[in-house]
PDB file of C-alpha atoms and ligand atoms in Angstrom:
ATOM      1  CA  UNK A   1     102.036 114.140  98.387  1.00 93.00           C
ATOM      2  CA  UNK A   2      98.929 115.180  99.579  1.00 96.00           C
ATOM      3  CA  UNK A   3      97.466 118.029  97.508  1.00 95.00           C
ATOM      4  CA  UNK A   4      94.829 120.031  99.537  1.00 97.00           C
ATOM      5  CA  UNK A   5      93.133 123.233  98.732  1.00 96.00           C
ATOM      6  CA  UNK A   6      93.839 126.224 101.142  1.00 96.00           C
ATOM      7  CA  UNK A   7      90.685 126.380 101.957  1.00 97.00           C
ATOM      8  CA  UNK A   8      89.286 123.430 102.702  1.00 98.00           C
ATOM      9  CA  UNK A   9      87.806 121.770 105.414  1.00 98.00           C
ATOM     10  CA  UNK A  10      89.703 118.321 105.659  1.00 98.00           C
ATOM     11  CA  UNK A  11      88.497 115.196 107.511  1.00 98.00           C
ATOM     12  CA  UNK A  12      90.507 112.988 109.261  1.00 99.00           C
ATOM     13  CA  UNK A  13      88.915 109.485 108.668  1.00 99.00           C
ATOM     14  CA  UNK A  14      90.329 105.910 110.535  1.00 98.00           C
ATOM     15  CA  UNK A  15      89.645 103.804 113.276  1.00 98.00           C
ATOM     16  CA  UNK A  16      90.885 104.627 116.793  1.00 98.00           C
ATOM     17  CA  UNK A  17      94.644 104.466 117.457  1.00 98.00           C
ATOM     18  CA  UNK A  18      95.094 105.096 112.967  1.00 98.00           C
ATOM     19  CA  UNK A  19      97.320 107.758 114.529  1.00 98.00           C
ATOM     20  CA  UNK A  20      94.340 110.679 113.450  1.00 98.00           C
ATOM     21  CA  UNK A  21      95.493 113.084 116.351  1.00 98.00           C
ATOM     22  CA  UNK A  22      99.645 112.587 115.943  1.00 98.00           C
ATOM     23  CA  UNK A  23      99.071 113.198 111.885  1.00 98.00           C
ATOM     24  CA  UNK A  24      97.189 116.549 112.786  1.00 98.00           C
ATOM     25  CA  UNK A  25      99.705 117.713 114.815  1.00 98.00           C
ATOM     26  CA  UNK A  26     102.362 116.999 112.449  1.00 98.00           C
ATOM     27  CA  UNK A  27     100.740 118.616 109.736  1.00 98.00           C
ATOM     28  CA  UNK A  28      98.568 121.590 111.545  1.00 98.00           C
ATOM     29  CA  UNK A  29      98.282 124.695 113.776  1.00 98.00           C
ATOM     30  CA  UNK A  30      97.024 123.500 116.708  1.00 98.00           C
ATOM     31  CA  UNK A  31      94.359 125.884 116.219  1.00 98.00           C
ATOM     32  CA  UNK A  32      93.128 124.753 112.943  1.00 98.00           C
ATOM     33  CA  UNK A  33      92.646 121.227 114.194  1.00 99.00           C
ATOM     34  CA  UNK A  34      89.188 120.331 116.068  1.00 99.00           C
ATOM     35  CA  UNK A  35      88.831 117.474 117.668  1.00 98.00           C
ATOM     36  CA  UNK A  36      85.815 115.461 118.687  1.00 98.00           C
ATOM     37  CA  UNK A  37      87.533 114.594 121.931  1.00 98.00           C
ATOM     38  CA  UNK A  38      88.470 118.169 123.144  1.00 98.00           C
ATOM     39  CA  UNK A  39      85.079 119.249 122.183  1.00 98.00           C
ATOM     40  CA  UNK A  40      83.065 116.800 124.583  1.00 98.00           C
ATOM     41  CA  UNK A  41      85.837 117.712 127.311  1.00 98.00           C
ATOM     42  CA  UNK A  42      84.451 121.467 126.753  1.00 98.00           C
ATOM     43  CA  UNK A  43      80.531 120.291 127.080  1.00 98.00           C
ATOM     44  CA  UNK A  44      80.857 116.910 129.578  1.00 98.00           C
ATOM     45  CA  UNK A  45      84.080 117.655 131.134  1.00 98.00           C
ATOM     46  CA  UNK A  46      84.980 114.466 129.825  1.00 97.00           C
ATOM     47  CA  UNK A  47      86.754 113.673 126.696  1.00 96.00           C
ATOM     48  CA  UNK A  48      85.417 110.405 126.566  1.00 94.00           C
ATOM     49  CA  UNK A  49      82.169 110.978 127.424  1.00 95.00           C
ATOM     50  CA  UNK A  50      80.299 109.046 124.604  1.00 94.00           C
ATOM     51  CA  UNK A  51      76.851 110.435 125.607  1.00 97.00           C
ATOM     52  CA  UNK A  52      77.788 113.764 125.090  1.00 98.00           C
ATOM     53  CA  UNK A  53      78.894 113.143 120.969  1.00 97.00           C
ATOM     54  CA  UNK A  54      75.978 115.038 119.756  1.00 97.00           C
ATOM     55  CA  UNK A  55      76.271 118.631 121.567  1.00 98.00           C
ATOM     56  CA  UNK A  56      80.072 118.079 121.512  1.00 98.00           C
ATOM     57  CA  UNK A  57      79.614 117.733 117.437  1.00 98.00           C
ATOM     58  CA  UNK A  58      76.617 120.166 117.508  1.00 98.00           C
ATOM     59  CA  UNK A  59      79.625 122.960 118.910  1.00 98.00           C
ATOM     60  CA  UNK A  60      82.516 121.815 116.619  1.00 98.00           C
ATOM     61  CA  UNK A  61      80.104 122.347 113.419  1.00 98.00           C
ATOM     62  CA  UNK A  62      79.715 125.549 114.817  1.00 98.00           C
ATOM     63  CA  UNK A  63      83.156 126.684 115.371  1.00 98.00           C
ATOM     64  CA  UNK A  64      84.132 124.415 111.901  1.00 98.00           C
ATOM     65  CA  UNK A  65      81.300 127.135 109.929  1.00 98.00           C
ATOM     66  CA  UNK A  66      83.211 130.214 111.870  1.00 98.00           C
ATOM     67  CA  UNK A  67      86.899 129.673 110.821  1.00 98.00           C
ATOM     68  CA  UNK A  68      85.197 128.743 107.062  1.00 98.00           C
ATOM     69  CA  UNK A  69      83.670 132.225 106.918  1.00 98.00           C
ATOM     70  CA  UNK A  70      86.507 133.730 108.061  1.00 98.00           C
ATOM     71  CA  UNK A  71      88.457 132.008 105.367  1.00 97.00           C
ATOM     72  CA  UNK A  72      90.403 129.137 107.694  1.00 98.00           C
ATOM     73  CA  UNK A  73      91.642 126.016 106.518  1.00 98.00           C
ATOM     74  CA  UNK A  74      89.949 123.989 109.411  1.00 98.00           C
ATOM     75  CA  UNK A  75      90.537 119.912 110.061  1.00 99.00           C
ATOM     76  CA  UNK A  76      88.599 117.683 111.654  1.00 99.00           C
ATOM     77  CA  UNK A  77      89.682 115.128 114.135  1.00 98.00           C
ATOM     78  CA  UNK A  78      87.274 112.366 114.543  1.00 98.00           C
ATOM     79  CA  UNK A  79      87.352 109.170 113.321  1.00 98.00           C
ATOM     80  CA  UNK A  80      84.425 109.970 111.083  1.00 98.00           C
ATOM     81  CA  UNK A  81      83.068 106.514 110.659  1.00 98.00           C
ATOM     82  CA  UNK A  82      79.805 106.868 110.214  1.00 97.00           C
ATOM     83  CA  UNK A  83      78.101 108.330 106.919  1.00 98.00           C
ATOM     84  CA  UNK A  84      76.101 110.763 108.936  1.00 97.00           C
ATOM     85  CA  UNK A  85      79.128 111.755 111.119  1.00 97.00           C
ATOM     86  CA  UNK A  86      80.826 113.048 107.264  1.00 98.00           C
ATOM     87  CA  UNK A  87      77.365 114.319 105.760  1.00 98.00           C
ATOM     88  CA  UNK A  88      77.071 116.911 108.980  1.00 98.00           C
ATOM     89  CA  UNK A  89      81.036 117.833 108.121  1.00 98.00           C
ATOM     90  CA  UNK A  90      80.393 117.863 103.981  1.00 98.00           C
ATOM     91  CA  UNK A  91      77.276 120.091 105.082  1.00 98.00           C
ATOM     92  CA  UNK A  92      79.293 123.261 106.733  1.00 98.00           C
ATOM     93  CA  UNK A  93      81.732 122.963 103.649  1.00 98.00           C
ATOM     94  CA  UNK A  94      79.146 123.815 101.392  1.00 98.00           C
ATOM     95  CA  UNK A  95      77.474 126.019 103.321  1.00 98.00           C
ATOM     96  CA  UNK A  96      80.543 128.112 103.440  1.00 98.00           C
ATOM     97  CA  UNK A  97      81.353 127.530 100.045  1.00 97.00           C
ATOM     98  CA  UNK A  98      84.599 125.372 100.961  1.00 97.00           C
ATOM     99  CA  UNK A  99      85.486 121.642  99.272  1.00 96.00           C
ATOM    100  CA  UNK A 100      85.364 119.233 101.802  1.00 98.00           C
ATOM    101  CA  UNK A 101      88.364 117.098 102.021  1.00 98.00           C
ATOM    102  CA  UNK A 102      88.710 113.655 103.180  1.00 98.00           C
ATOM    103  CA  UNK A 103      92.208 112.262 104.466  1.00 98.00           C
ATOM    104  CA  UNK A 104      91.598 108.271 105.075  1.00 98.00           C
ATOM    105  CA  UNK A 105      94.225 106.801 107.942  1.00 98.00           C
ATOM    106  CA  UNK A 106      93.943 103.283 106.560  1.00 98.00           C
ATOM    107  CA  UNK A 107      96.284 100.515 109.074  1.00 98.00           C
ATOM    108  CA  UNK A 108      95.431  97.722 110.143  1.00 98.00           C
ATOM    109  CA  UNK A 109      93.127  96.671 112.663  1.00 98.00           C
ATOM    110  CA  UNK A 110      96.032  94.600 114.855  1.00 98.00           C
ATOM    111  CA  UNK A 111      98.409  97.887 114.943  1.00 98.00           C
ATOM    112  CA  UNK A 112      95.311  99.787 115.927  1.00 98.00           C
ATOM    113  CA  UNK A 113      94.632  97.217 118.505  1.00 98.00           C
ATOM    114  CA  UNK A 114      98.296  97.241 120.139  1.00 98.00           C
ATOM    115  CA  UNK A 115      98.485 101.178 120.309  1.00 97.00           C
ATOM    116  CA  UNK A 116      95.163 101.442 121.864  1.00 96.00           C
ATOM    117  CA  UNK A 117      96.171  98.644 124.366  1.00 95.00           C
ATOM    118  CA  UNK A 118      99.146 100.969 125.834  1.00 93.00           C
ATOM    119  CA  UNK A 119      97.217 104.205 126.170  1.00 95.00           C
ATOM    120  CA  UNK A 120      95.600 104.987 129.315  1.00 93.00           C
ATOM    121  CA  UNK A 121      92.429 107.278 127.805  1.00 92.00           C
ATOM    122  CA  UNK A 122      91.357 104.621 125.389  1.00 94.00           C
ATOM    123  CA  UNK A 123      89.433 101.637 127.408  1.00 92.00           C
ATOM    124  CA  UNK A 124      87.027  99.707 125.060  1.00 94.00           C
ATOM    125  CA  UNK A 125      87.216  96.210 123.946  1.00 95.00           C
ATOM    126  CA  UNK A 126      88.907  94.936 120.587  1.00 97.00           C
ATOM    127  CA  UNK A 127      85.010  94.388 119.390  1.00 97.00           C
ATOM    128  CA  UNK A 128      84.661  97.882 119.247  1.00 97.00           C
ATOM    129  CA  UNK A 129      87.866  98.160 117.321  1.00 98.00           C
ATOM    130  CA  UNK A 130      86.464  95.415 114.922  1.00 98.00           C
ATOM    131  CA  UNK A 131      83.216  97.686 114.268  1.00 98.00           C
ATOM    132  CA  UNK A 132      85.341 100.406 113.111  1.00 98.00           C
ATOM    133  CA  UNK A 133      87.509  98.864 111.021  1.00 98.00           C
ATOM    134  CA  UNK A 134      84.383  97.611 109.303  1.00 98.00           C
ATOM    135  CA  UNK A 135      82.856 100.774 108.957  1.00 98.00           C
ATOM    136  CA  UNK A 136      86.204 102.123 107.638  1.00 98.00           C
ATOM    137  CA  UNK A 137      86.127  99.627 105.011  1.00 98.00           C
ATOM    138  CA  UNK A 138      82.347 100.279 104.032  1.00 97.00           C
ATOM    139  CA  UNK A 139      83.207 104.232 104.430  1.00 97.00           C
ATOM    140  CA  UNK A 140      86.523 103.739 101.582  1.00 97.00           C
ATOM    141  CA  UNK A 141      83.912 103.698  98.948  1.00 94.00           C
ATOM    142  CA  UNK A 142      81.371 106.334  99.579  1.00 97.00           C
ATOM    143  CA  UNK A 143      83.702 109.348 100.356  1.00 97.00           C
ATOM    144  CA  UNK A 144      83.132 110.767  97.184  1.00 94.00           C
ATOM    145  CA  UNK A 145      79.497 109.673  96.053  1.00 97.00           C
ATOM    146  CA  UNK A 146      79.264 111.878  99.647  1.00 98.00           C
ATOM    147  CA  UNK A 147      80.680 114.966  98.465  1.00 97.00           C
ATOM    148  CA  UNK A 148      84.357 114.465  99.021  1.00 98.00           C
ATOM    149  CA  UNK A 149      85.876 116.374  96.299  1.00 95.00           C
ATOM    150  CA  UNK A 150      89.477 114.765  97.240  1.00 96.00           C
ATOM    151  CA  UNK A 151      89.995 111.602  98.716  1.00 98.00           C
ATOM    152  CA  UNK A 152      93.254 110.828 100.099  1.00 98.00           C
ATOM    153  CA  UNK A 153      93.683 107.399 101.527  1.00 98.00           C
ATOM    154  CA  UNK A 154      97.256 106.509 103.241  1.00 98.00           C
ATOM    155  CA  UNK A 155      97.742 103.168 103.547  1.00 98.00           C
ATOM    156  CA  UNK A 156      99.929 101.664 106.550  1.00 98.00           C
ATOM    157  CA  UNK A 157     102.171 103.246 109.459  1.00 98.00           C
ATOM    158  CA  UNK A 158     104.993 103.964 106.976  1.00 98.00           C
ATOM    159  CA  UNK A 159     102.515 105.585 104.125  1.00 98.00           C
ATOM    160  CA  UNK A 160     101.408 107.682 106.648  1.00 98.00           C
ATOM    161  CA  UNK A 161     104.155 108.581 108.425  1.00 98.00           C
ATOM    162  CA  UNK A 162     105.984 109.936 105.575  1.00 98.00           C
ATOM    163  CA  UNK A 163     102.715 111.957 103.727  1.00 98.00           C
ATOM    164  CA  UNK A 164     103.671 115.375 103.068  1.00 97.00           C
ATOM    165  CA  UNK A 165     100.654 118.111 102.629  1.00 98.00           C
ATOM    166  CA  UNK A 166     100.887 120.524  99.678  1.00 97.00           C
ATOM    167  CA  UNK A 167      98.837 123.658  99.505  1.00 96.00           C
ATOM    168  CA  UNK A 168      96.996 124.232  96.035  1.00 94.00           C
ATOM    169  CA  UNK A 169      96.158 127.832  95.402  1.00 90.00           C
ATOM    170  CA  UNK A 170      92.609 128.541  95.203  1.00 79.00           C
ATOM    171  CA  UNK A 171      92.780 131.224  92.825  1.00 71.00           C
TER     172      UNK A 171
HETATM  173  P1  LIG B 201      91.602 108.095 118.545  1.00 70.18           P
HETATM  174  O1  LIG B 201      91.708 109.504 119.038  1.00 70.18           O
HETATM  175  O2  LIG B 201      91.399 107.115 119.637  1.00 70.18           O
HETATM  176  O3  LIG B 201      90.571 107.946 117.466  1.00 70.18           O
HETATM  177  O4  LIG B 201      93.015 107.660 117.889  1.00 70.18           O
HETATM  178  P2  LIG B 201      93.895 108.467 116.851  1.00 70.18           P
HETATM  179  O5  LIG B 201      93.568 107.995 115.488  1.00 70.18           O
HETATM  180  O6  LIG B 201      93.830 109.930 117.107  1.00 70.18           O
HETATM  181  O7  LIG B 201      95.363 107.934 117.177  1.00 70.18           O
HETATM  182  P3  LIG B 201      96.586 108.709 117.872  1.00 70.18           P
HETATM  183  O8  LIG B 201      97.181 109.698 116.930  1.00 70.18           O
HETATM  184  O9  LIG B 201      96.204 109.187 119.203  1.00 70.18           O
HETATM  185  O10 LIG B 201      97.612 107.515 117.990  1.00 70.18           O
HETATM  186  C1  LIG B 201      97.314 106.392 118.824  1.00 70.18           C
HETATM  187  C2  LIG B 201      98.575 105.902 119.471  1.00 70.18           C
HETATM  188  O11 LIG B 201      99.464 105.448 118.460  1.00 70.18           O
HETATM  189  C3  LIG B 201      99.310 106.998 120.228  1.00 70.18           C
HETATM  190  O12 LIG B 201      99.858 106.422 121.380  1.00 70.18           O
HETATM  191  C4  LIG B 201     100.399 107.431 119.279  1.00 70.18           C
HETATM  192  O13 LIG B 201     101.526 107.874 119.954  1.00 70.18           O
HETATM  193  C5  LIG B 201     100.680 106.167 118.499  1.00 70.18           C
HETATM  194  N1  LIG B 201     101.055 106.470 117.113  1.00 70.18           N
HETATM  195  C6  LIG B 201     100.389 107.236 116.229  1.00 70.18           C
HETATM  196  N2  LIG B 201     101.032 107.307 115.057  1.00 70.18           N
HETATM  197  C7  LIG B 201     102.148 106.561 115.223  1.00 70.18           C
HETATM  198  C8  LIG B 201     103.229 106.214 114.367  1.00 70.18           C
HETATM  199  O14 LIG B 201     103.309 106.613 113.203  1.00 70.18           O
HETATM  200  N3  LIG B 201     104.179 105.397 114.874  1.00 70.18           N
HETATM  201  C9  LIG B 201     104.112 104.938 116.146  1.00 70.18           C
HETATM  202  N4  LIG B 201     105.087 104.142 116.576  1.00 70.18           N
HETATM  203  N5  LIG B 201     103.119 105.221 116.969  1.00 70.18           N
HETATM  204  C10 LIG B 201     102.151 106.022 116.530  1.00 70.18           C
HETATM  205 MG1  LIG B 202      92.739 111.073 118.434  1.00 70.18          MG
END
């Protein structure tokens, strides 16, 4: 069970083909999930349009800061592997007064590897799938010295397939 404040603002953290994007629709409004991808579609007209990371990000803190005004549980689907990736996300949660959540999609790097292989929007090379998995490993223990108040790591297709999400009651 995976206890999360109602209003919180909850990142999704693994390596590319962890199954980030399936586990937030499973467990999410549609609208409450934003996604790094859909965000550089809406700047670069192209999801995977690397180059444009920073004003896609730039607009998804933005958005992220107006549902946390207005209150919103929002979640955020990246594969936040980088410490400055979660610092800019841990950022808006404070400045909105909201605990920052992490939820860590922890499988191994061959399963990773074999999704990614059969899906038609993903196209770079198992190095790159080798870097991530290394910077999920460094990332597993600095969530909280970051400012993670919960940490949540699933561990393996089955752990996360059967996580359920329970709502705590802020007041
Ligand atoms: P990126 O967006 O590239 O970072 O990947 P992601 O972490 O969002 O992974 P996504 O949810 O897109 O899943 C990657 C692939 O694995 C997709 O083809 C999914 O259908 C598949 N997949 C995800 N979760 C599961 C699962 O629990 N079981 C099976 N069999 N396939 C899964
Ligand atoms: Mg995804």
């Amino acid at each position: 069970m995976i206890d999360v404040p109602e209003l919180a603002l909850v990142a999704l953290v693994g390596i590319s083909g962890s199954g980030k994007s399936t586990f937030a629709r499973s467990h999410f409004l549609p609208t409450q999930v934003l996604s790094s991808d859909y965000f550089r579609g809406l700047v670069a007209d192209d999801e995977n349009d690397q180059a444009a990371s920073a004003e896609a990000f730039d607009v998804l803190h933005y958005v992220a800061g107006k549902r946390l005004a207005a209150g919103r549980l929002t979640v955020v689907d990246a594969t936040n592997l980088q410490p400055h990736a979660r610092a800019g996300l841990v950022k808006v949660a404070r400045e909105h007064d909201v605990l920052p959540v992490a939820i860590v999609l922890d499988v191994p790097e061959a399963l990773a590897w074999e999704r990614t292989q059969g899906r038609p929007d993903r196209t770079f090379g198992r190095q790159v799938l080798t870097r991530m998995h290394r910077d999920l490993r460094r990332s597993l223990g600095s969530l909280a010295r970051e400012g993670f108040r919960k940490v949540h790591v699933l561990r393996g297709a089955d752990e996360i397939a059967s996580a359920e999400i329970r709502y705590e009651k802020l007041f």
